[in-house]
PDB file of C-alpha atoms in Angstrom:
ATOM      1  CA  MET A   6       0.000   0.000   0.000  1.00 55.00           C
ATOM      2  CA  LEU A   7       2.836   2.392  -0.762  1.00 62.00           C
ATOM      3  CA  THR A   8       0.919   3.902  -3.626  1.00 76.00           C
ATOM      4  CA  ARG A   9      -1.362   5.989  -1.428  1.00 72.00           C
ATOM      5  CA  PRO A  10       1.498   7.780   0.438  1.00 71.00           C
ATOM      6  CA  VAL A  11       3.408   8.233  -2.814  1.00 69.00           C
ATOM      7  CA  ILE A  12       0.388   9.781  -4.540  1.00 73.00           C
ATOM      8  CA  GLY A  13      -0.183  12.037  -1.540  1.00 68.00           C
ATOM      9  CA  LEU A  14       3.443  13.149  -1.620  1.00 71.00           C
ATOM     10  CA  LEU A  15       3.284  13.867  -5.352  1.00 71.00           C
ATOM     11  CA  ILE A  16       0.119  15.930  -4.960  1.00 75.00           C
ATOM     12  CA  THR A  17       1.738  17.888  -2.122  1.00 76.00           C
ATOM     13  CA  LEU A  18       4.836  18.575  -4.220  1.00 74.00           C
ATOM     14  CA  VAL A  19       2.807  19.701  -7.236  1.00 70.00           C
ATOM     15  CA  VAL A  20       0.676  22.059  -5.136  1.00 66.00           C
ATOM     16  CA  ALA A  21       3.754  23.447  -3.354  1.00 66.00           C
ATOM     17  CA  ALA A  22       5.563  24.013  -6.658  1.00 64.00           C
ATOM     18  CA  TYR A  23       2.536  25.773  -8.117  1.00 61.00           C
ATOM     19  CA  PHE A  24       2.154  28.172  -5.202  1.00 55.00           C
ATOM     20  CA  SER A  25       5.870  28.845  -4.812  1.00 54.00           C
ATOM     21  CA  SER A  26       6.194  29.916  -8.447  1.00 49.00           C
ATOM     22  CA  ALA A  27       3.040  32.000  -8.204  1.00 45.00           C
ATOM     23  CA  THR A  28       4.291  33.950  -5.199  1.00 44.00           C
ATOM     24  CA  ALA A  29       7.842  34.424  -6.499  1.00 55.00           C
ATOM     25  CA  PHE A  30       6.601  36.583  -9.373  1.00 58.00           C
ATOM     26  CA  ALA A  31       3.350  38.119  -8.214  1.00 60.00           C
ATOM     27  CA  ASN A  32       3.741  40.969 -10.712  1.00 81.00           C
ATOM     28  CA  GLN A  33       4.255  39.947 -14.348  1.00 87.00           C
ATOM     29  CA  THR A  34       5.828  43.283 -15.322  1.00 88.00           C
ATOM     30  CA  VAL A  35       8.419  43.002 -12.524  1.00 89.00           C
ATOM     31  CA  ARG A  36       9.206  39.468 -13.670  1.00 91.00           C
ATOM     32  CA  ASP A  37       9.639  40.518 -17.299  1.00 92.00           C
ATOM     33  CA  LEU A  38      11.708  43.568 -16.380  1.00 93.00           C
ATOM     34  CA  GLY A  39      13.894  41.500 -14.058  1.00 93.00           C
ATOM     35  CA  PHE A  40      14.580  38.950 -16.789  1.00 94.00           C
ATOM     36  CA  GLU A  41      15.293  41.760 -19.252  1.00 94.00           C
ATOM     37  CA  ILE A  42      17.857  43.282 -16.876  1.00 94.00           C
ATOM     38  CA  ALA A  43      19.401  39.855 -16.182  1.00 93.00           C
ATOM     39  CA  LYS A  44      19.861  39.368 -19.940  1.00 93.00           C
ATOM     40  CA  GLU A  45      21.705  42.707 -20.219  1.00 92.00           C
ATOM     41  CA  LEU A  46      24.186  42.120 -17.394  1.00 93.00           C
ATOM     42  CA  ARG A  47      27.237  39.844 -17.423  1.00 92.00           C
ATOM     43  CA  CYS A  48      27.784  37.226 -14.743  1.00 91.00           C
ATOM     44  CA  PRO A  49      30.946  38.147 -12.804  1.00 89.00           C
ATOM     45  CA  MET A  50      31.800  34.461 -12.325  1.00 90.00           C
ATOM     46  CA  SER A  51      30.870  32.736 -15.602  1.00 85.00           C
ATOM     47  CA  GLN A  52      32.755  33.562 -18.758  1.00 85.00           C
ATOM     48  CA  ASN A  53      30.630  34.812 -21.670  1.00 87.00           C
ATOM     49  CA  LYS A  54      27.281  34.319 -19.918  1.00 91.00           C
ATOM     50  CA  THR A  55      24.632  36.761 -18.853  1.00 91.00           C
ATOM     51  CA  LEU A  56      23.112  36.644 -15.389  1.00 91.00           C
ATOM     52  CA  PHE A  57      20.048  35.093 -17.013  1.00 92.00           C
ATOM     53  CA  GLU A  58      22.059  32.237 -18.568  1.00 92.00           C
ATOM     54  CA  SER A  59      24.436  31.551 -15.697  1.00 90.00           C
ATOM     55  CA  ASP A  60      23.915  28.904 -13.025  1.00 90.00           C
ATOM     56  CA  ALA A  61      26.636  30.307 -10.761  1.00 90.00           C
ATOM     57  CA  ARG A  62      25.727  31.070  -7.164  1.00 92.00           C
ATOM     58  CA  ILE A  63      26.570  34.770  -7.514  1.00 92.00           C
ATOM     59  CA  ALA A  64      24.314  34.998 -10.582  1.00 91.00           C
ATOM     60  CA  SER A  65      21.414  33.634  -8.538  1.00 92.00           C
ATOM     61  CA  GLU A  66      22.156  36.124  -5.768  1.00 93.00           C
ATOM     62  CA  LEU A  67      22.347  39.039  -8.212  1.00 93.00           C
ATOM     63  CA  LYS A  68      19.093  38.007  -9.896  1.00 94.00           C
ATOM     64  CA  ALA A  69      17.420  37.873  -6.482  1.00 93.00           C
ATOM     65  CA  HIS A  70      18.833  41.325  -5.718  1.00 94.00           C
ATOM     66  CA  ILE A  71      17.479  42.641  -9.041  1.00 94.00           C
ATOM     67  CA  PHE A  72      13.981  41.389  -8.201  1.00 93.00           C
ATOM     68  CA  THR A  73      14.224  42.794  -4.675  1.00 93.00           C
ATOM     69  CA  MET A  74      15.158  46.225  -6.004  1.00 94.00           C
ATOM     70  CA  LEU A  75      12.353  46.123  -8.587  1.00 93.00           C
ATOM     71  CA  ASN A  76       9.826  45.112  -5.920  1.00 92.00           C
ATOM     72  CA  GLU A  77      11.017  48.094  -3.857  1.00 91.00           C
ATOM     73  CA  GLY A  78      10.026  50.356  -6.753  1.00 91.00           C
ATOM     74  CA  LYS A  79      13.452  50.970  -8.292  1.00 93.00           C
ATOM     75  CA  SER A  80      13.591  51.597 -12.027  1.00 93.00           C
ATOM     76  CA  LYS A  81      15.530  49.558 -14.569  1.00 93.00           C
ATOM     77  CA  GLN A  82      18.165  52.289 -14.802  1.00 94.00           C
ATOM     78  CA  ASP A  83      18.484  52.431 -10.994  1.00 94.00           C
ATOM     79  CA  VAL A  84      19.189  48.696 -10.888  1.00 94.00           C
ATOM     80  CA  ILE A  85      21.719  48.886 -13.733  1.00 93.00           C
ATOM     81  CA  ASN A  86      23.437  51.905 -12.155  1.00 93.00           C
ATOM     82  CA  PHE A  87      23.679  50.032  -8.845  1.00 94.00           C
ATOM     83  CA  MET A  88      25.276  47.035 -10.551  1.00 93.00           C
ATOM     84  CA  ILE A  89      27.726  49.282 -12.438  1.00 91.00           C
ATOM     85  CA  ALA A  90      28.678  51.065  -9.216  1.00 92.00           C
ATOM     86  CA  ARG A  91      29.270  47.727  -7.525  1.00 92.00           C
ATOM     87  CA  TYR A  92      30.959  45.724 -10.321  1.00 89.00           C
ATOM     88  CA  GLY A  93      32.150  48.348 -12.824  1.00 87.00           C
ATOM     89  CA  GLU A  94      31.337  48.914 -16.492  1.00 84.00           C
ATOM     90  CA  GLN A  95      32.367  45.353 -17.384  1.00 85.00           C
ATOM     91  CA  ILE A  96      29.077  44.127 -15.886  1.00 88.00           C
ATOM     92  CA  HIS A  97      27.400  45.254 -19.140  1.00 85.00           C
ATOM     93  CA  TYR A  98      27.107  42.294 -21.483  1.00 81.00           C
ATOM     94  CA  LYS A  99      27.000  44.691 -24.440  1.00 80.00           C
ATOM     95  CA  PRO A 100      29.045  47.707 -23.358  1.00 76.00           C
ATOM     96  CA  PRO A 101      27.888  51.163 -24.484  1.00 77.00           C
ATOM     97  CA  PHE A 102      29.842  53.063 -27.129  1.00 82.00           C
ATOM     98  CA  ASN A 103      32.006  55.665 -25.415  1.00 82.00           C
ATOM     99  CA  ARG A 104      35.623  56.808 -25.339  1.00 85.00           C
ATOM    100  CA  ASP A 105      36.746  53.825 -23.276  1.00 80.00           C
ATOM    101  CA  THR A 106      35.049  51.208 -25.468  1.00 80.00           C
ATOM    102  CA  ALA A 107      35.542  52.826 -28.896  1.00 84.00           C
ATOM    103  CA  PHE A 108      38.340  50.428 -29.868  1.00 86.00           C
ATOM    104  CA  LEU A 109      36.202  47.457 -28.847  1.00 82.00           C
ATOM    105  CA  TRP A 110      33.437  48.589 -31.186  1.00 84.00           C
ATOM    106  CA  LEU A 111      35.610  49.859 -34.063  1.00 89.00           C
ATOM    107  CA  ALA A 112      38.274  47.118 -34.200  1.00 91.00           C
ATOM    108  CA  PRO A 113      36.159  44.631 -36.219  1.00 92.00           C
ATOM    109  CA  LEU A 114      35.262  47.330 -38.743  1.00 92.00           C
ATOM    110  CA  LEU A 115      38.899  48.430 -39.055  1.00 93.00           C
ATOM    111  CA  LEU A 116      40.010  44.818 -39.539  1.00 94.00           C
ATOM    112  CA  ILE A 117      37.445  44.284 -42.298  1.00 96.00           C
ATOM    113  CA  ILE A 118      38.455  47.504 -44.071  1.00 95.00           C
ATOM    114  CA  GLY A 119      42.163  46.721 -43.695  1.00 94.00           C
ATOM    115  CA  GLY A 120      41.707  43.158 -44.924  1.00 95.00           C
ATOM    116  CA  SER A 121      39.644  44.320 -47.889  1.00 96.00           C
ATOM    117  CA  CYS A 122      42.308  46.872 -48.867  1.00 94.00           C
ATOM    118  CA  ARG A 123      45.027  44.250 -48.545  1.00 94.00           C
ATOM    119  CA  LEU A 124      43.021  41.795 -50.670  1.00 94.00           C
ATOM    120  CA  TYR A 125      42.376  44.487 -53.301  1.00 93.00           C
ATOM    121  CA  ILE A 126      46.090  45.318 -53.533  1.00 93.00           C
ATOM    122  CA  TYR A 127      47.000  41.623 -53.705  1.00 92.00           C
ATOM    123  CA  LEU A 128      44.467  40.914 -56.473  1.00 92.00           C
ATOM    124  CA  LYS A 129      45.461  44.063 -58.384  1.00 89.00           C
ATOM    125  CA  ASP A 130      49.107  42.934 -58.442  1.00 88.00           C
ATOM    126  CA  GLN A 131      48.187  39.479 -59.791  1.00 83.00           C
TER     127      GLN A 131
END
């Protein structure tokens, strides 16, 4: 007669999972905004992963902190500014174009132009 306790346990787990996920994100807009922010910020621990993609412990803590700040009424920019103040500009997964990141953004274009010029000169000499 183990089936009755097992079924009872399964029902309890399903109900608990349903209510825990419902209370974690009571506000759909906060949930969506939190995920949007987590997709824009880099995980400090995992290489080449956003907070949203990372399974690292610090990523989970930062995501929880993002949702806490949003539930307190902070804006998206407030949350991002807090993370930048705490972890620096490198927390941006896609860094903004400014004086410090100009080379990062322009290097691929310069390499393509330089390679095209080199190829043109090579083919012209043939």
